[in-house]
Short mmCIF file of C-alpha atoms in Angstrom, two decimals:
data_model
loop_
_atom_site.label_atom_id
_atom_site.label_comp_id
_atom_site.label_asym_id
_atom_site.label_seq_id
_atom_site.Cartn_x
_atom_site.Cartn_y
_atom_site.Cartn_z
CA MET A 1 44.31 175.17 140.24
CA CYS A 2 45.12 178.30 142.41
CA THR A 3 44.83 181.13 139.94
CA ASP A 4 47.62 183.07 141.80
CA CYS A 5 50.51 180.49 141.79
CA GLY A 6 49.22 177.23 139.84
CA CYS A 7 49.24 175.47 143.22
CA HIS A 8 46.88 172.78 144.71
CA PRO A 9 43.29 173.80 143.48
CA HIS A 10 41.78 173.90 147.18
CA HIS A 11 44.43 176.18 148.46
CA PRO A 12 44.06 177.01 152.18
CA ASP A 13 44.10 180.74 152.84
CA ASP A 14 46.76 180.43 155.49
CA THR A 15 49.68 178.74 153.67
CA PRO A 16 52.00 180.39 151.49
CA HIS A 17 51.67 180.23 147.48
CA THR A 18 54.56 178.22 146.51
CA GLY A 19 53.71 177.27 143.02
CA ASP A 20 54.03 173.68 143.91
CA PRO A 21 51.08 171.79 142.84
CA GLY A 22 51.44 169.30 145.90
CA ASP A 23 52.02 172.24 148.20
CA GLY A 24 50.60 171.54 151.74
CA TYR A 25 49.15 168.65 151.09
CA ALA A 26 50.10 165.26 150.88
CA SER A 27 48.84 163.50 147.83
CA ARG A 28 45.20 162.60 147.85
CA ARG A 29 43.54 159.55 147.02
CA LEU A 30 40.54 159.43 144.86
CA LEU A 31 38.25 156.51 144.35
CA VAL A 32 37.56 155.40 140.65
CA GLU A 33 36.26 151.77 140.56
CA ALA A 34 35.88 151.55 136.82
CA ALA A 35 36.76 148.44 134.52
CA ALA A 36 39.68 148.92 131.88
CA THR A 37 37.23 148.30 129.30
CA ALA A 38 34.80 150.82 130.30
CA ALA A 39 34.97 152.97 127.50
CA ASN A 40 34.91 150.14 125.15
CA ASP A 41 31.83 148.60 126.50
CA GLU A 42 29.96 151.92 126.25
CA THR A 43 30.91 152.15 122.45
CA ALA A 44 29.69 148.43 122.19
CA ARG A 45 26.48 149.24 124.08
CA HIS A 46 25.91 152.03 121.46
CA ASN A 47 26.82 149.73 118.56
CA ARG A 48 24.44 146.95 119.74
CA GLU A 49 21.81 149.61 120.02
CA ALA A 50 22.36 151.01 116.26
CA PHE A 51 22.43 147.25 115.30
CA ARG A 52 18.88 146.51 116.97
CA ARG A 53 17.29 149.76 115.33
CA GLN A 54 18.78 148.90 111.84
CA ARG A 55 17.82 145.25 112.18
CA LEU A 56 21.42 144.36 111.47
CA THR A 57 22.37 140.59 112.90
CA ALA A 58 25.95 141.13 113.81
CA LEU A 59 28.63 138.30 114.43
CA ASN A 60 32.30 138.32 115.79
CA LEU A 61 34.31 135.65 114.22
CA MET A 62 37.33 134.76 115.82
CA SER A 63 39.91 132.17 115.65
CA SER A 64 43.72 131.53 115.28
CA PRO A 65 45.25 132.71 112.03
CA GLY A 66 44.49 130.28 108.88
CA ALA A 67 41.77 128.52 110.60
CA GLY A 68 39.67 129.54 107.72
CA LYS A 69 37.47 132.47 108.64
CA THR A 70 37.64 134.10 105.38
CA SER A 71 37.06 130.85 103.39
CA ILE A 72 34.10 130.18 105.44
CA LEU A 73 32.80 133.65 104.77
CA GLU A 74 33.47 133.37 101.27
CA ARG A 75 31.29 130.20 100.80
CA THR A 76 28.50 131.63 103.01
CA ILE A 77 28.15 134.76 100.98
CA ARG A 78 27.82 132.83 97.82
CA HIS A 79 24.84 130.68 99.65
CA LEU A 80 23.19 133.86 100.85
CA ALA A 81 23.36 135.60 97.63
CA GLY A 82 20.02 137.19 96.59
CA ARG A 83 18.48 136.42 100.05
CA ARG A 84 20.11 138.53 102.43
CA PRO A 85 22.70 141.63 102.20
CA VAL A 86 25.67 140.62 103.73
CA TYR A 87 28.55 142.92 105.05
CA VAL A 88 31.84 142.28 106.38
CA ILE A 89 34.51 143.96 108.44
CA GLU A 90 37.87 142.69 107.84
CA GLY A 91 40.27 143.06 110.76
CA ASP A 92 44.03 142.40 109.72
CA GLN A 93 47.22 144.00 110.87
CA GLN A 94 47.88 145.00 107.17
CA THR A 95 46.80 144.46 103.70
CA ARG A 96 43.32 144.71 101.86
CA ASN A 97 43.85 140.98 100.89
CA ASP A 98 40.78 139.78 102.75
CA ALA A 99 38.37 142.37 101.77
CA GLU A 100 39.19 141.88 98.38
CA ARG A 101 38.50 138.21 98.47
CA ILE A 102 35.00 139.02 100.19
CA GLU A 103 34.00 141.58 97.39
CA ARG A 104 34.88 138.95 94.74
CA ALA A 105 32.47 136.81 96.73
CA GLY A 106 29.85 139.20 96.43
CA ALA A 107 29.56 141.36 99.68
CA THR A 108 30.34 144.87 100.83
CA ALA A 109 33.58 144.80 102.83
CA VAL A 110 35.36 147.37 104.59
CA GLN A 111 39.02 146.50 105.81
CA ILE A 112 40.33 147.62 109.08
CA ASN A 113 44.17 147.62 109.49
CA THR A 114 45.07 147.59 113.18
CA GLY A 115 48.74 147.89 112.52
CA SER A 116 50.35 146.58 115.79
CA GLY A 117 47.07 145.82 117.15
CA CYS A 118 45.79 142.36 117.94
CA HIS A 119 42.08 142.65 118.43
CA LEU A 120 39.34 145.06 117.06
CA GLU A 121 37.35 147.46 119.37
CA ALA A 122 34.10 148.63 119.33
CA GLY A 123 35.13 152.19 118.22
CA MET A 124 36.86 150.65 115.05
CA VAL A 125 33.61 148.53 114.31
CA ALA A 126 31.45 151.83 114.77
CA ARG A 127 33.39 153.85 111.99
CA ALA A 128 33.26 150.76 109.82
CA VAL A 129 29.77 150.59 110.10
CA GLU A 130 29.19 154.13 109.08
CA ARG A 131 31.10 153.48 105.95
CA LEU A 132 29.19 150.25 105.03
CA ASP A 133 25.99 152.03 105.44
CA PRO A 134 24.07 148.68 105.75
CA LEU A 135 20.41 147.85 104.74
CA PRO A 136 18.23 146.72 107.28
CA GLY A 137 17.48 143.03 107.77
CA GLY A 138 21.38 142.74 106.64
CA LEU A 139 23.77 140.09 108.27
CA LEU A 140 27.17 141.75 109.42
CA PHE A 141 30.36 139.59 109.93
CA ILE A 142 32.80 141.00 111.80
CA GLU A 143 36.26 139.01 111.09
CA ASN A 144 38.37 139.86 114.23
CA VAL A 145 41.93 139.77 113.99
CA GLY A 146 43.55 136.10 113.95
CA ASN A 147 44.25 135.46 117.38
CA LEU A 148 43.01 133.32 120.06
CA VAL A 149 43.31 135.55 123.08
CA CYS A 150 42.97 139.40 123.16
CA PRO A 151 39.72 139.43 121.05
CA ALA A 152 37.69 137.50 123.36
CA MET A 153 38.17 140.34 126.07
CA PHE A 154 36.64 142.94 123.74
CA ASP A 155 32.95 143.49 123.21
CA LEU A 156 32.31 144.78 119.75
CA GLY A 157 28.33 145.02 120.27
CA GLU A 158 27.65 141.84 118.31
CA GLN A 159 24.87 139.60 118.75
CA ALA A 160 27.02 136.63 119.39
CA LYS A 161 30.68 135.61 119.21
CA VAL A 162 31.63 132.63 117.06
CA VAL A 163 34.97 130.89 117.28
CA ILE A 164 36.36 128.80 114.46
CA ILE A 165 39.01 126.09 114.84
CA SER A 166 40.36 123.71 112.38
CA VAL A 167 41.18 120.08 112.40
CA THR A 168 44.83 120.93 111.56
CA GLU A 169 44.97 122.50 115.06
CA GLY A 170 45.20 120.53 118.38
CA ASP A 171 41.77 119.32 119.57
CA ASP A 172 42.62 120.49 122.97
CA LYS A 173 42.26 124.15 121.99
CA PRO A 174 39.15 124.82 123.98
CA GLU A 175 41.35 123.78 127.21
CA LYS A 176 44.31 125.97 126.22
CA TYR A 177 42.22 129.09 125.60
CA PRO A 178 39.29 129.01 127.65
CA TYR A 179 38.42 132.65 127.56
CA MET A 180 37.69 132.45 123.91
CA PHE A 181 35.57 129.45 124.19
CA ARG A 182 33.69 130.70 127.30
CA ALA A 183 32.88 133.85 125.24
CA ALA A 184 31.72 131.96 122.35
CA ARG A 185 28.11 131.01 121.63
CA LEU A 186 28.95 128.96 118.49
CA CYS A 187 32.20 126.87 117.56
CA LEU A 188 32.83 126.13 114.13
CA ILE A 189 35.27 123.19 113.51
CA ASN A 190 36.74 123.61 110.01
CA LYS A 191 38.49 121.71 107.50
CA THR A 192 36.65 118.34 108.12
CA ASP A 193 37.83 117.13 104.84
CA LEU A 194 41.15 117.03 106.36
CA LEU A 195 40.06 114.57 109.02
CA PRO A 196 41.47 111.56 107.49
CA TYR A 197 44.99 113.03 107.42
CA VAL A 198 45.34 114.27 110.79
CA ASP A 199 44.95 113.03 114.47
CA PHE A 200 42.22 115.80 115.50
CA ASP A 201 39.39 114.24 117.35
CA PRO A 202 36.20 116.27 116.84
CA GLY A 203 34.37 114.34 119.75
CA ARG A 204 37.04 115.37 122.07
CA CYS A 205 37.13 118.76 121.00
CA ARG A 206 33.44 119.34 121.56
CA GLN A 207 33.81 117.63 124.92
CA LEU A 208 36.72 120.08 125.85
CA ALA A 209 34.90 123.11 124.56
CA ARG A 210 31.44 122.38 126.72
CA ALA A 211 33.85 121.70 129.91
CA VAL A 212 34.61 125.51 129.66
CA ASN A 213 31.19 126.52 128.58
CA PRO A 214 28.39 123.99 128.67
CA HIS A 215 25.93 126.27 126.53
CA ILE A 216 28.42 126.47 123.31
CA THR A 217 27.02 124.73 119.99
CA CYS A 218 29.60 123.03 117.88
CA ILE A 219 29.13 122.38 114.26
CA GLU A 220 31.62 120.47 111.92
CA LEU A 221 32.04 121.74 108.39
CA SER A 222 34.53 122.30 105.65
CA ALA A 223 34.51 125.66 103.67
CA ARG A 224 36.39 123.74 100.91
CA THR A 225 33.69 121.21 100.23
CA GLY A 226 30.60 122.73 101.59
CA GLU A 227 30.22 119.68 103.96
CA GLY A 228 28.20 120.83 107.23
CA PHE A 229 27.05 124.04 105.56
CA ASP A 230 23.62 123.58 106.02
CA ALA A 231 23.56 123.42 109.82
CA TRP A 232 25.71 126.39 109.84
CA LEU A 233 23.16 128.29 107.52
CA GLN A 234 20.38 126.88 109.76
CA TRP A 235 21.89 128.47 112.83
CA LEU A 236 22.37 131.64 111.04
CA SER A 237 18.73 131.96 109.95
CA GLY A 238 17.56 130.86 113.57
CA LEU A 239 19.68 134.19 115.00
CA ALA A 240 17.75 136.76 112.72
CA MET B 1 49.34 141.94 123.59
CA HIS B 2 46.02 143.59 124.66
CA GLU B 3 47.53 144.94 127.79
CA LEU B 4 48.95 148.09 126.05
CA SER B 5 45.35 148.95 124.93
CA LEU B 6 44.06 148.18 128.40
CA ALA B 7 46.85 150.41 129.96
CA CYS B 8 45.90 153.22 127.85
CA SER B 9 42.35 152.97 128.82
CA LEU B 10 43.30 152.75 132.49
CA VAL B 11 45.47 155.88 132.10
CA ASP B 12 42.33 157.94 130.03
CA LEU B 13 40.17 156.68 133.22
CA ALA B 14 42.73 158.05 135.51
CA CYS B 15 43.04 161.53 133.67
CA GLN B 16 39.53 162.22 133.40
CA ARG B 17 39.19 161.51 137.26
CA ALA B 18 41.93 163.77 137.99
CA GLN B 19 40.49 166.47 135.80
CA GLU B 20 37.23 166.46 137.49
CA GLU B 21 39.08 167.25 140.70
CA GLY B 22 41.23 169.85 139.04
CA ALA B 23 44.63 167.89 140.22
CA SER B 24 47.63 168.60 137.91
CA ARG B 25 49.34 165.55 138.29
CA ILE B 26 48.86 161.85 138.93
CA THR B 27 51.41 159.99 141.22
CA ALA B 28 49.78 156.65 141.35
CA LEU B 29 47.03 154.22 139.89
CA GLU B 30 45.89 151.44 141.88
CA VAL B 31 44.83 148.62 139.87
CA GLU B 32 42.90 145.45 140.40
CA VAL B 33 44.27 142.58 138.31
CA GLY B 34 42.35 139.32 138.83
CA ALA B 35 43.94 136.30 138.60
CA LEU B 36 41.63 135.38 135.78
CA ALA B 37 41.30 138.62 134.05
CA GLY B 38 43.42 137.28 131.04
CA VAL B 39 46.16 140.12 131.83
CA MET B 40 49.77 139.64 132.23
CA ARG B 41 51.28 141.44 134.77
CA GLU B 42 54.41 142.01 133.09
CA ALA B 43 53.02 143.02 129.68
CA LEU B 44 50.59 145.47 131.67
CA ALA B 45 53.43 147.19 133.47
CA PHE B 46 55.26 147.53 130.15
CA GLY B 47 52.15 148.99 128.36
CA PHE B 48 51.60 151.28 131.49
CA GLU B 49 55.14 153.11 131.13
CA ALA B 50 54.15 153.88 127.36
CA ALA B 51 50.53 154.60 127.87
CA CYS B 52 51.53 157.43 130.59
CA ARG B 53 54.13 159.35 128.49
CA ASP B 54 52.81 162.68 127.91
CA THR B 55 49.92 162.61 130.35
CA LEU B 56 48.87 163.67 133.78
CA ALA B 57 49.89 160.35 134.67
CA GLN B 58 53.70 160.74 133.53
CA GLY B 59 55.99 159.25 135.90
CA ALA B 60 53.18 157.63 138.05
CA ARG B 61 53.45 154.51 140.09
CA LEU B 62 51.62 151.36 138.95
CA VAL B 63 50.45 149.87 142.16
CA ILE B 64 48.94 146.29 141.23
CA ILE B 65 46.46 144.63 143.59
CA GLU B 66 46.14 140.93 142.79
CA GLU B 67 42.74 139.58 143.23
CA PRO B 68 42.43 135.92 143.66
CA ALA B 69 39.91 133.84 141.64
CA LYS B 70 36.70 132.75 143.54
CA GLY B 71 33.84 130.64 142.09
CA VAL B 72 30.70 129.51 143.59
CA CYS B 73 28.93 126.51 142.74
CA SER B 74 25.23 126.65 141.67
CA ALA B 75 24.63 123.07 142.35
CA CYS B 76 25.98 122.77 146.24
CA ARG B 77 26.50 126.44 146.94
CA VAL B 78 30.13 125.89 148.14
CA THR B 79 32.50 128.77 147.45
CA CYS B 80 36.02 128.25 146.53
CA ARG B 81 39.16 129.57 145.40
CA LEU B 82 40.40 128.70 141.84
CA ALA B 83 43.86 128.26 140.60
CA ARG B 84 42.96 128.18 137.05
CA PHE B 85 39.65 128.61 134.62
CA THR B 86 37.27 125.90 135.18
CA ILE B 87 33.37 125.17 135.66
CA THR B 88 33.90 122.10 137.41
CA CYS B 89 33.16 122.34 141.28
CA PRO B 90 35.95 120.80 143.24
CA ALA B 91 33.43 119.81 146.20
CA CYS B 92 30.52 118.17 144.19
CA GLY B 93 32.19 117.50 140.78
CA ALA B 94 29.16 119.54 139.08
CA ALA B 95 29.85 121.34 135.87
CA ALA B 96 27.96 124.02 137.49
CA LEU B 97 30.68 126.55 138.79
CA GLU B 98 30.48 130.46 138.32
CA ILE B 99 33.27 132.66 138.36
CA SER B 100 32.44 135.07 141.37
CA GLY B 101 35.54 136.99 141.58
CA GLY B 102 39.11 137.71 140.23
CA ASP B 103 38.11 138.02 136.58
CA ARG B 104 38.45 141.57 136.07
CA LEU B 105 40.80 144.31 135.29
CA CYS B 106 39.81 147.74 136.81
CA LEU B 107 41.23 151.11 138.20
CA ARG B 108 40.22 151.06 141.91
CA ALA B 109 41.73 154.53 142.87
CA ILE B 110 44.14 156.85 141.85
CA GLU B 111 46.59 159.25 143.86
CA VAL B 112 47.03 162.79 142.87
CA ALA B 113 48.98 165.89 143.83
#
């Protein structure tokens, strides 16, 4: 900015100082060409690099509210007790309810309350991991805010995204929320113990998931009965 | 409503660029919105106003450039426009369509005074 009058930074000598920042110049156009998520993506890259150095396997779990993310984690933590350190970052708009459930199951948890926010961002995860101070070789579950839309757009630095749907939802969810199913590497179909009481067709759900993402793996399980957990635990051990 | 968060990021990018150039005021942001970017225009415009408050971009115009979605089939190499997200090629029917454009939200340029 011109030190004489605060007008344009490249003030030509032959024009009068007027103090108007736009003085003597029509507005200038400056190229930027940057993705809106550029800052988040950069932080996510740092997270990914830090996870690799710490030999931490990080998974980003996403679903609608109530699909059973926390219940799946509780049972998973009990299965892995004594075998692998498990850490959980819990994202919710309010309360510490889920972090308390996770701690009762035996894992270390940090709760992030997003307030009005509908998704987690990489910076929130970086700060939460600092608080967790995980041991090498651990497993980090990042339980995103219950939402099938926004979380798909934000890289957290995870090794893989996992989408969870339950049989009390429609089996056409993959078709309705293609971004989420396109981003995920694994789809868990939860609450299979309720299949006799609902019209959900797991075969159709799998087919629709593959229609938006041919590389997606689908596993049916029940966090309540433990049915299907062997396949999920095997998938997890294949990652590390 | 991730649009508010995205609007804040766009305004941050704009302010950084304006400061690099020593500009004192941003009068417009040119934002490319891809048809498959997963962004609602109205929500973005609403978030934009709030995001600009008390920054160099206060009062700036939001100029939205709509980018149509495009796909290219890795089986038959045809390129096509897409009305919605799909991986099925409209020409050969293979599940091999890759999105080749119109899936991003980015700040193309700013106008400064």
